[in-house]
Amino acid sequence: MLSGIVEGGSTLHRLGMLYDPARFQGAYRRDGYFEGWYFKFVGRRGEADTLAVIPGVSRAAGGDEGHAFVQVIRPGGRVRYFAFPLWDFRYARDRFAISVGPNVFDRHHISLDLEGDDAGPPIRGEVRSGSWWPWPVTLTAPGIMGWYRYVPSMECYHGVLSMDHAVSGTLLIDGAELVLDGGRGYVEKDWGVSFPSSWIWAQSNHFGTAGVSCTVSVARIPWRGSSFTGHIAGLLLDGRLHRFATYTGSRLLEVASAEGHARIVMGSRRMRLEIDLEGAVPGALKAPVLGAMQGRSDEALDGRLRVRLVRDGSGVVFAAEGRAAGVEVMDRRGELRPDPPT
């Protein structure tokens, strides 16, 4: 059974939300709040059969009643935005399951029935998902944010719900069938008040071998009246997740970007992760500012993600290029800088 947005709630329910980041986190939030889930699908043909779908909710500060939405991204910078009344957003209280109007999303499938944005023909169909491979959730680190997940009133929280999983199904989009049988999926989400002032994000799980996936994020994080450049990356390889993050003691050794490409290097005591992003053709997504979808995020789905994992003393552990990569390079202010030398 799916519910509307409510107030109040038991401690048990709140703990369930904390340790299951996929679930709707905003049940007890009012204005000045956003939450969005990011589903990315890549078919057998790679870039030609790529799609991202973002359902979510937005409530601006100052008593605006808000709205629900579904954004759809295709390669080549094609973006469509479908708005719905807030009461068309429903969610399950005991698991991850949401709906936006007739569009349904859960761990096993999504069903789309989108029309009326005046930017193209309807989008309809279903995608089925295999078992998700989530970023581990533990008592000391309940998800990709580590212990920062426990910090109240962060500007933006982040969750990686599935690094990689199998997908199948067919969608009717842009007047043609998009067949996803034999493809791969990825799911993450964001919630809070606003996106960061500057960030770089990228993800690919299309390295030519099923089960390999990489996600990386560098962002300017407000903190106690100041700010710092935080970083998180995960490389799923042979069933093991190699993690690099500010909260694990990893260091950001290099970060540089220009239009459509970037280079990021992170290092721990024994390992180094080198990531080069290129080839992105972005489109303009709507992004949250104080809960309202009035900002902009330039995202591409046709980038390339060159990844090298190097172990001190033994050389290159992994080197490959991920295609059909999701890429956002949003550092026009030049705020993102590497950690100072030690």
CSV table of C-alpha atoms in Angstrom, one decimal:
chain,number,residue,atom,x,y,z
A,1,MET,CA,0.0,0.0,0.0
A,2,LEU,CA,1.4,3.4,-1.0
A,3,SER,CA,0.8,6.5,1.2
A,4,GLY,CA,0.9,10.2,0.7
A,5,ILE,CA,3.3,12.5,2.6
A,6,VAL,CA,2.6,12.5,6.3
A,7,GLU,CA,3.9,14.0,9.5
A,8,GLY,CA,5.1,12.2,12.7
A,9,GLY,CA,6.2,8.6,12.9
A,10,SER,CA,7.7,6.1,15.2
A,11,THR,CA,11.4,5.8,16.1
A,12,LEU,CA,11.4,2.3,14.4
A,13,HIS,CA,10.1,3.8,11.2
A,14,ARG,CA,12.8,6.5,11.2
A,15,LEU,CA,15.5,4.0,11.9
A,16,GLY,CA,14.2,1.9,9.0
A,17,MET,CA,14.6,5.0,6.7
A,18,LEU,CA,18.1,5.6,8.0
A,19,TYR,CA,19.4,2.1,7.2
A,20,ASP,CA,17.5,1.7,4.0
A,21,PRO,CA,18.4,4.8,1.9
A,22,ALA,CA,16.3,3.7,-1.0
A,23,ARG,CA,13.1,4.4,0.9
A,24,PHE,CA,11.5,7.8,0.8
A,25,GLN,CA,13.3,10.0,3.3
A,26,GLY,CA,11.1,13.0,3.2
A,27,ALA,CA,7.9,11.7,4.9
A,28,TYR,CA,8.4,14.2,7.8
A,29,ARG,CA,9.8,17.1,5.8
A,30,ARG,CA,7.7,20.1,4.8
A,31,ASP,CA,8.9,23.0,2.6
A,32,GLY,CA,12.5,23.6,1.4
A,33,TYR,CA,13.0,19.9,0.5
A,34,PHE,CA,13.7,17.7,-2.5
A,35,GLU,CA,14.2,14.0,-3.1
A,36,GLY,CA,15.0,12.3,-6.4
A,37,TRP,CA,15.9,8.7,-7.5
A,38,TYR,CA,18.2,8.2,-10.5
A,39,PHE,CA,17.6,5.0,-12.6
A,40,LYS,CA,20.1,4.5,-15.5
A,41,PHE,CA,19.7,1.7,-18.1
A,42,VAL,CA,22.1,0.7,-20.8
A,43,GLY,CA,21.1,-1.9,-23.4
A,44,ARG,CA,23.3,-4.3,-25.3
A,45,ARG,CA,24.2,-1.7,-27.9
A,46,GLY,CA,25.6,0.7,-25.3
A,47,GLU,CA,25.2,4.4,-25.9
A,48,ALA,CA,22.5,3.8,-28.6
A,49,ASP,CA,20.3,2.1,-26.0
A,50,THR,CA,20.9,4.3,-22.9
A,51,LEU,CA,18.2,6.1,-20.8
A,52,ALA,CA,18.0,7.7,-17.3
A,53,VAL,CA,14.8,8.3,-15.5
A,54,ILE,CA,14.5,10.5,-12.4
A,55,PRO,CA,11.3,10.5,-10.4
A,56,GLY,CA,11.1,12.8,-7.4
A,57,VAL,CA,9.4,15.5,-5.3
A,58,SER,CA,10.1,19.2,-4.8
A,59,ARG,CA,8.8,21.6,-2.1
A,60,ALA,CA,10.2,25.1,-2.3
A,61,ALA,CA,10.8,27.2,0.9
A,62,GLY,CA,8.1,29.6,2.0
A,63,GLY,CA,5.0,27.4,2.0
A,64,ASP,CA,4.9,26.5,-1.7
A,65,GLU,CA,2.8,23.3,-2.0
A,66,GLY,CA,5.4,21.8,-4.4
A,67,HIS,CA,5.1,19.2,-7.1
A,68,ALA,CA,6.2,15.7,-8.1
A,69,PHE,CA,8.1,15.1,-11.3
A,70,VAL,CA,9.8,12.6,-13.7
A,71,GLN,CA,12.8,13.7,-15.7
A,72,VAL,CA,14.0,11.6,-18.7
A,73,ILE,CA,17.5,11.8,-20.2
A,74,ARG,CA,18.7,10.4,-23.5
A,75,PRO,CA,22.2,10.6,-25.1
A,76,GLY,CA,22.9,13.7,-27.1
A,77,GLY,CA,21.6,16.0,-24.4
A,78,ARG,CA,17.9,15.2,-24.9
A,79,VAL,CA,15.9,16.0,-21.7
A,80,ARG,CA,12.2,15.9,-20.9
A,81,TYR,CA,10.5,17.0,-17.7
A,82,PHE,CA,7.0,15.9,-16.7
A,83,ALA,CA,5.4,17.7,-13.7
A,84,PHE,CA,2.6,16.3,-11.5
A,85,PRO,CA,0.7,17.6,-8.5
A,86,LEU,CA,2.4,16.8,-5.2
A,87,TRP,CA,-0.6,14.6,-4.2
A,88,ASP,CA,0.2,12.3,-7.2
A,89,PHE,CA,3.4,11.2,-5.3
A,90,ARG,CA,2.9,8.1,-3.2
A,91,TYR,CA,5.3,5.9,-1.3
A,92,ALA,CA,5.5,2.7,0.8
A,93,ARG,CA,6.4,3.2,4.4
A,94,ASP,CA,8.0,-0.2,4.9
A,95,ARG,CA,10.1,-0.6,1.8
A,96,PHE,CA,11.2,1.2,-1.4
A,97,ALA,CA,8.2,1.6,-3.6
A,98,ILE,CA,7.0,5.0,-5.0
A,99,SER,CA,4.6,6.2,-7.7
A,100,VAL,CA,4.3,9.5,-9.5
A,101,GLY,CA,0.9,9.5,-11.1
A,102,PRO,CA,0.6,6.3,-13.2
A,103,ASN,CA,4.4,5.8,-13.1
A,104,VAL,CA,5.6,3.1,-10.6
A,105,PHE,CA,9.1,2.4,-9.3
A,106,ASP,CA,10.5,-0.3,-7.0
A,107,ARG,CA,13.5,-2.6,-6.7
A,108,HIS,CA,12.1,-5.1,-9.3
A,109,HIS,CA,10.7,-3.0,-12.0
A,110,ILE,CA,9.6,0.4,-13.3
A,111,SER,CA,6.5,1.2,-15.3
A,112,LEU,CA,6.3,4.4,-17.3
A,113,ASP,CA,3.3,6.2,-18.7
A,114,LEU,CA,4.4,9.7,-19.5
A,115,GLU,CA,2.8,12.3,-21.8
A,116,GLY,CA,1.8,15.9,-21.9
A,117,ASP,CA,5.1,17.8,-21.8
A,118,ASP,CA,4.7,19.1,-25.4
A,119,ALA,CA,8.3,18.0,-26.2
A,120,GLY,CA,7.6,14.7,-27.9
A,121,PRO,CA,5.4,11.6,-28.1
A,122,PRO,CA,4.4,9.6,-25.0
A,123,ILE,CA,6.9,7.4,-23.2
A,124,ARG,CA,5.5,4.1,-22.1
A,125,GLY,CA,6.7,0.6,-21.2
A,126,GLU,CA,8.2,-1.5,-18.4
A,127,VAL,CA,11.8,-2.3,-17.3
A,128,ARG,CA,12.5,-5.3,-15.0
A,129,SER,CA,15.5,-5.4,-12.7
A,130,GLY,CA,17.6,-8.2,-11.4
A,131,SER,CA,19.0,-8.2,-7.8
A,132,TRP,CA,20.6,-4.9,-6.9
A,133,TRP,CA,24.2,-4.6,-5.7
A,134,PRO,CA,23.9,-1.8,-3.1
A,135,TRP,CA,26.7,0.2,-1.5
A,136,PRO,CA,27.0,-1.6,1.9
A,137,VAL,CA,25.1,-0.2,4.9
A,138,THR,CA,26.5,-0.7,8.3
A,139,LEU,CA,26.0,0.8,11.8
A,140,THR,CA,29.1,3.0,11.5
A,141,ALA,CA,28.6,3.8,7.8
A,142,PRO,CA,25.0,3.6,6.7
A,143,GLY,CA,25.7,4.0,3.0
A,144,ILE,CA,28.0,5.8,0.6
A,145,MET,CA,28.2,9.0,2.9
A,146,GLY,CA,29.8,7.0,5.8
A,147,TRP,CA,29.4,8.7,9.1
A,148,TYR,CA,28.3,12.0,7.4
A,149,ARG,CA,24.9,10.3,7.0
A,150,TYR,CA,24.4,10.9,10.7
A,151,VAL,CA,25.1,14.6,10.5
A,152,PRO,CA,21.7,16.5,10.7
A,153,SER,CA,20.9,19.3,8.2
A,154,MET,CA,23.4,18.5,5.6
A,155,GLU,CA,22.7,20.4,2.4
A,156,CYS,CA,22.5,17.2,0.3
A,157,TYR,CA,22.5,13.5,1.2
A,158,HIS,CA,23.5,10.9,-1.3
A,159,GLY,CA,22.8,7.2,-1.7
A,160,VAL,CA,24.0,4.5,-4.1
A,161,LEU,CA,21.3,1.9,-4.2
A,162,SER,CA,22.7,-0.4,-6.9
A,163,MET,CA,26.1,-0.3,-8.4
A,164,ASP,CA,25.1,-2.9,-11.0
A,165,HIS,CA,22.3,-5.3,-11.9
A,166,ALA,CA,20.7,-6.9,-14.9
A,167,VAL,CA,17.7,-5.3,-16.7
A,168,SER,CA,15.2,-6.3,-19.4
A,169,GLY,CA,12.2,-4.8,-20.9
A,170,THR,CA,11.0,-2.5,-23.7
A,171,LEU,CA,10.1,1.2,-23.7
A,172,LEU,CA,8.4,3.2,-26.5
A,173,ILE,CA,10.3,6.5,-26.6
A,174,ASP,CA,10.9,9.1,-29.2
A,175,GLY,CA,8.5,7.1,-31.5
A,176,ALA,CA,10.7,4.0,-31.4
A,177,GLU,CA,11.2,0.9,-29.3
A,178,LEU,CA,14.1,0.8,-26.9
A,179,VAL,CA,14.9,-2.8,-26.1
A,180,LEU,CA,16.8,-3.3,-22.9
A,181,ASP,CA,17.0,-7.1,-22.8
A,182,GLY,CA,20.4,-8.2,-21.7
A,183,GLY,CA,21.3,-4.7,-20.5
A,184,ARG,CA,22.7,-3.3,-17.2
A,185,GLY,CA,21.2,-1.0,-14.6
A,186,TYR,CA,22.4,1.5,-11.9
A,187,VAL,CA,20.4,3.3,-9.2
A,188,GLU,CA,21.3,6.2,-6.9
A,189,LYS,CA,19.5,9.0,-5.2
A,190,ASP,CA,19.8,12.5,-3.6
A,191,TRP,CA,17.7,14.3,-1.0
A,192,GLY,CA,17.9,17.4,1.1
A,193,VAL,CA,17.8,21.1,0.4
A,194,SER,CA,20.0,22.0,-2.5
A,195,PHE,CA,22.6,20.5,-4.8
A,196,PRO,CA,26.2,21.7,-4.0
A,197,SER,CA,27.5,25.0,-5.4
A,198,SER,CA,30.1,23.0,-7.5
A,199,TRP,CA,30.5,19.3,-8.3
A,200,ILE,CA,31.7,16.6,-10.7
A,201,TRP,CA,29.9,13.3,-10.9
A,202,ALA,CA,30.3,10.3,-13.2
A,203,GLN,CA,29.2,6.7,-13.4
A,204,SER,CA,29.6,3.7,-15.7
A,205,ASN,CA,28.9,0.0,-15.5
A,206,HIS,CA,29.5,-0.7,-19.2
A,207,PHE,CA,33.2,-1.8,-19.1
A,208,GLY,CA,32.6,-4.8,-21.4
A,209,THR,CA,32.4,-7.2,-18.4
A,210,ALA,CA,29.3,-7.6,-16.4
A,211,GLY,CA,29.7,-6.8,-12.7
A,212,VAL,CA,32.3,-4.0,-13.2
A,213,SER,CA,31.0,-0.6,-12.1
A,214,CYS,CA,32.5,2.8,-11.1
A,215,THR,CA,30.9,5.8,-9.5
A,216,VAL,CA,32.7,9.0,-8.5
A,217,SER,CA,31.7,12.3,-7.0
A,218,VAL,CA,33.7,15.4,-5.9
A,219,ALA,CA,31.7,18.3,-4.4
A,220,ARG,CA,32.0,21.5,-2.4
A,221,ILE,CA,30.4,20.7,1.0
A,222,PRO,CA,29.2,23.4,3.4
A,223,TRP,CA,30.5,22.7,6.9
A,224,ARG,CA,30.1,24.7,10.1
A,225,GLY,CA,30.1,28.1,8.5
A,226,SER,CA,32.8,27.2,5.9
A,227,SER,CA,33.2,24.6,3.3
A,228,PHE,CA,35.5,21.8,2.0
A,229,THR,CA,36.0,19.7,-1.1
A,230,GLY,CA,34.7,16.2,-0.4
A,231,HIS,CA,35.2,13.1,-2.5
A,232,ILE,CA,33.7,9.7,-2.8
A,233,ALA,CA,34.4,6.9,-5.3
A,234,GLY,CA,33.6,3.2,-5.6
A,235,LEU,CA,35.0,0.7,-8.1
A,236,LEU,CA,33.1,-2.7,-8.1
A,237,LEU,CA,35.5,-5.3,-9.4
A,238,ASP,CA,35.3,-9.1,-9.0
A,239,GLY,CA,32.6,-8.8,-6.4
A,240,ARG,CA,34.7,-6.4,-4.2
A,241,LEU,CA,34.0,-2.7,-3.8
A,242,HIS,CA,37.1,-0.6,-3.6
A,243,ARG,CA,36.2,2.6,-1.7
A,244,PHE,CA,37.9,6.0,-1.7
A,245,ALA,CA,36.3,8.8,0.4
A,246,THR,CA,37.1,11.8,2.5
A,247,TYR,CA,35.7,9.9,5.6
A,248,THR,CA,37.9,6.9,5.0
A,249,GLY,CA,41.1,8.9,5.0
A,250,SER,CA,41.5,8.9,1.3
A,251,ARG,CA,43.1,12.0,-0.3
A,252,LEU,CA,42.0,13.9,-3.3
A,253,LEU,CA,45.3,14.2,-5.2
A,254,GLU,CA,44.1,15.8,-8.4
A,255,VAL,CA,41.0,17.4,-9.7
A,256,ALA,CA,40.7,19.4,-12.9
A,257,SER,CA,37.8,20.0,-15.3
A,258,ALA,CA,36.7,21.9,-18.4
A,259,GLU,CA,33.6,21.7,-20.5
A,260,GLY,CA,32.6,18.1,-20.9
A,261,HIS,CA,35.7,16.5,-19.4
A,262,ALA,CA,37.6,16.1,-16.1
A,263,ARG,CA,40.4,14.3,-14.4
A,264,ILE,CA,40.2,13.0,-10.8
A,265,VAL,CA,42.9,11.1,-8.8
A,266,MET,CA,42.3,9.7,-5.3
A,267,GLY,CA,44.8,7.9,-3.1
A,268,SER,CA,44.7,5.8,0.1
A,269,ARG,CA,47.8,4.4,1.9
A,270,ARG,CA,48.3,1.6,-0.6
A,271,MET,CA,46.0,2.3,-3.6
A,272,ARG,CA,45.4,5.0,-6.2
A,273,LEU,CA,42.3,5.5,-8.3
A,274,GLU,CA,42.7,7.6,-11.5
A,275,ILE,CA,39.6,8.6,-13.5
A,276,ASP,CA,39.4,10.6,-16.7
A,277,LEU,CA,36.0,11.7,-18.1
A,278,GLU,CA,35.6,12.8,-21.7
A,279,GLY,CA,33.3,12.8,-24.7
A,280,ALA,CA,30.2,14.1,-22.8
A,281,VAL,CA,27.4,15.9,-24.7
A,282,PRO,CA,25.2,17.3,-21.9
A,283,GLY,CA,21.7,18.4,-21.7
A,284,ALA,CA,20.2,20.7,-19.0
A,285,LEU,CA,18.4,19.0,-16.2
A,286,LYS,CA,16.3,20.8,-13.6
A,287,ALA,CA,18.1,20.8,-10.2
A,288,PRO,CA,17.0,21.7,-6.7
A,289,VAL,CA,17.8,25.1,-5.0
A,290,LEU,CA,16.2,25.4,-1.5
A,291,GLY,CA,13.9,22.6,-2.5
A,292,ALA,CA,12.6,24.2,-5.7
A,293,MET,CA,13.6,22.7,-9.1
A,294,GLN,CA,14.9,26.0,-10.3
A,295,GLY,CA,18.6,25.2,-10.7
A,296,ARG,CA,20.5,23.5,-13.5
A,297,SER,CA,22.6,20.4,-13.8
A,298,ASP,CA,24.3,19.6,-17.1
A,299,GLU,CA,24.3,15.8,-17.6
A,300,ALA,CA,25.4,13.6,-20.4
A,301,LEU,CA,24.8,9.8,-20.9
A,302,ASP,CA,27.3,9.3,-23.7
A,303,GLY,CA,30.6,10.1,-21.9
A,304,ARG,CA,33.6,7.8,-21.5
A,305,LEU,CA,35.1,7.0,-18.2
A,306,ARG,CA,38.8,5.8,-18.3
A,307,VAL,CA,39.6,4.1,-15.0
A,308,ARG,CA,42.9,2.9,-13.5
A,309,LEU,CA,43.3,1.3,-10.1
A,310,VAL,CA,47.0,1.1,-9.1
A,311,ARG,CA,48.4,-0.7,-6.1
A,312,ASP,CA,51.7,0.6,-4.6
A,313,GLY,CA,54.5,-1.8,-5.2
A,314,SER,CA,52.6,-4.0,-7.7
A,315,GLY,CA,51.4,-1.7,-10.4
A,316,VAL,CA,48.1,-1.6,-12.3
A,317,VAL,CA,45.4,-3.8,-10.8
A,318,PHE,CA,42.7,-2.7,-13.3
A,319,ALA,CA,42.5,-0.4,-16.4
A,320,ALA,CA,39.5,-0.1,-18.7
A,321,GLU,CA,37.2,2.4,-20.4
A,322,GLY,CA,33.6,2.5,-19.4
A,323,ARG,CA,31.2,3.7,-22.0
A,324,ALA,CA,27.7,5.1,-21.9
A,325,ALA,CA,28.8,7.0,-18.9
A,326,GLY,CA,26.7,9.4,-17.0
A,327,VAL,CA,28.7,12.6,-16.5
A,328,GLU,CA,28.1,16.0,-14.8
A,329,VAL,CA,30.8,18.6,-14.7
A,330,MET,CA,29.6,21.6,-12.7
A,331,ASP,CA,32.6,23.5,-11.5
A,332,ARG,CA,32.4,26.8,-13.3
A,333,ARG,CA,33.4,28.7,-10.1
A,334,GLY,CA,36.6,26.7,-9.9
A,335,GLU,CA,35.8,25.8,-6.3
A,336,LEU,CA,37.0,22.2,-6.4
A,337,ARG,CA,40.6,21.8,-5.4
A,338,PRO,CA,42.8,18.8,-4.4
A,339,ASP,CA,43.7,18.3,-0.8
A,340,PRO,CA,46.8,20.2,0.3
A,341,PRO,CA,50.1,18.3,0.4
A,342,THR,CA,50.9,16.6,3.7
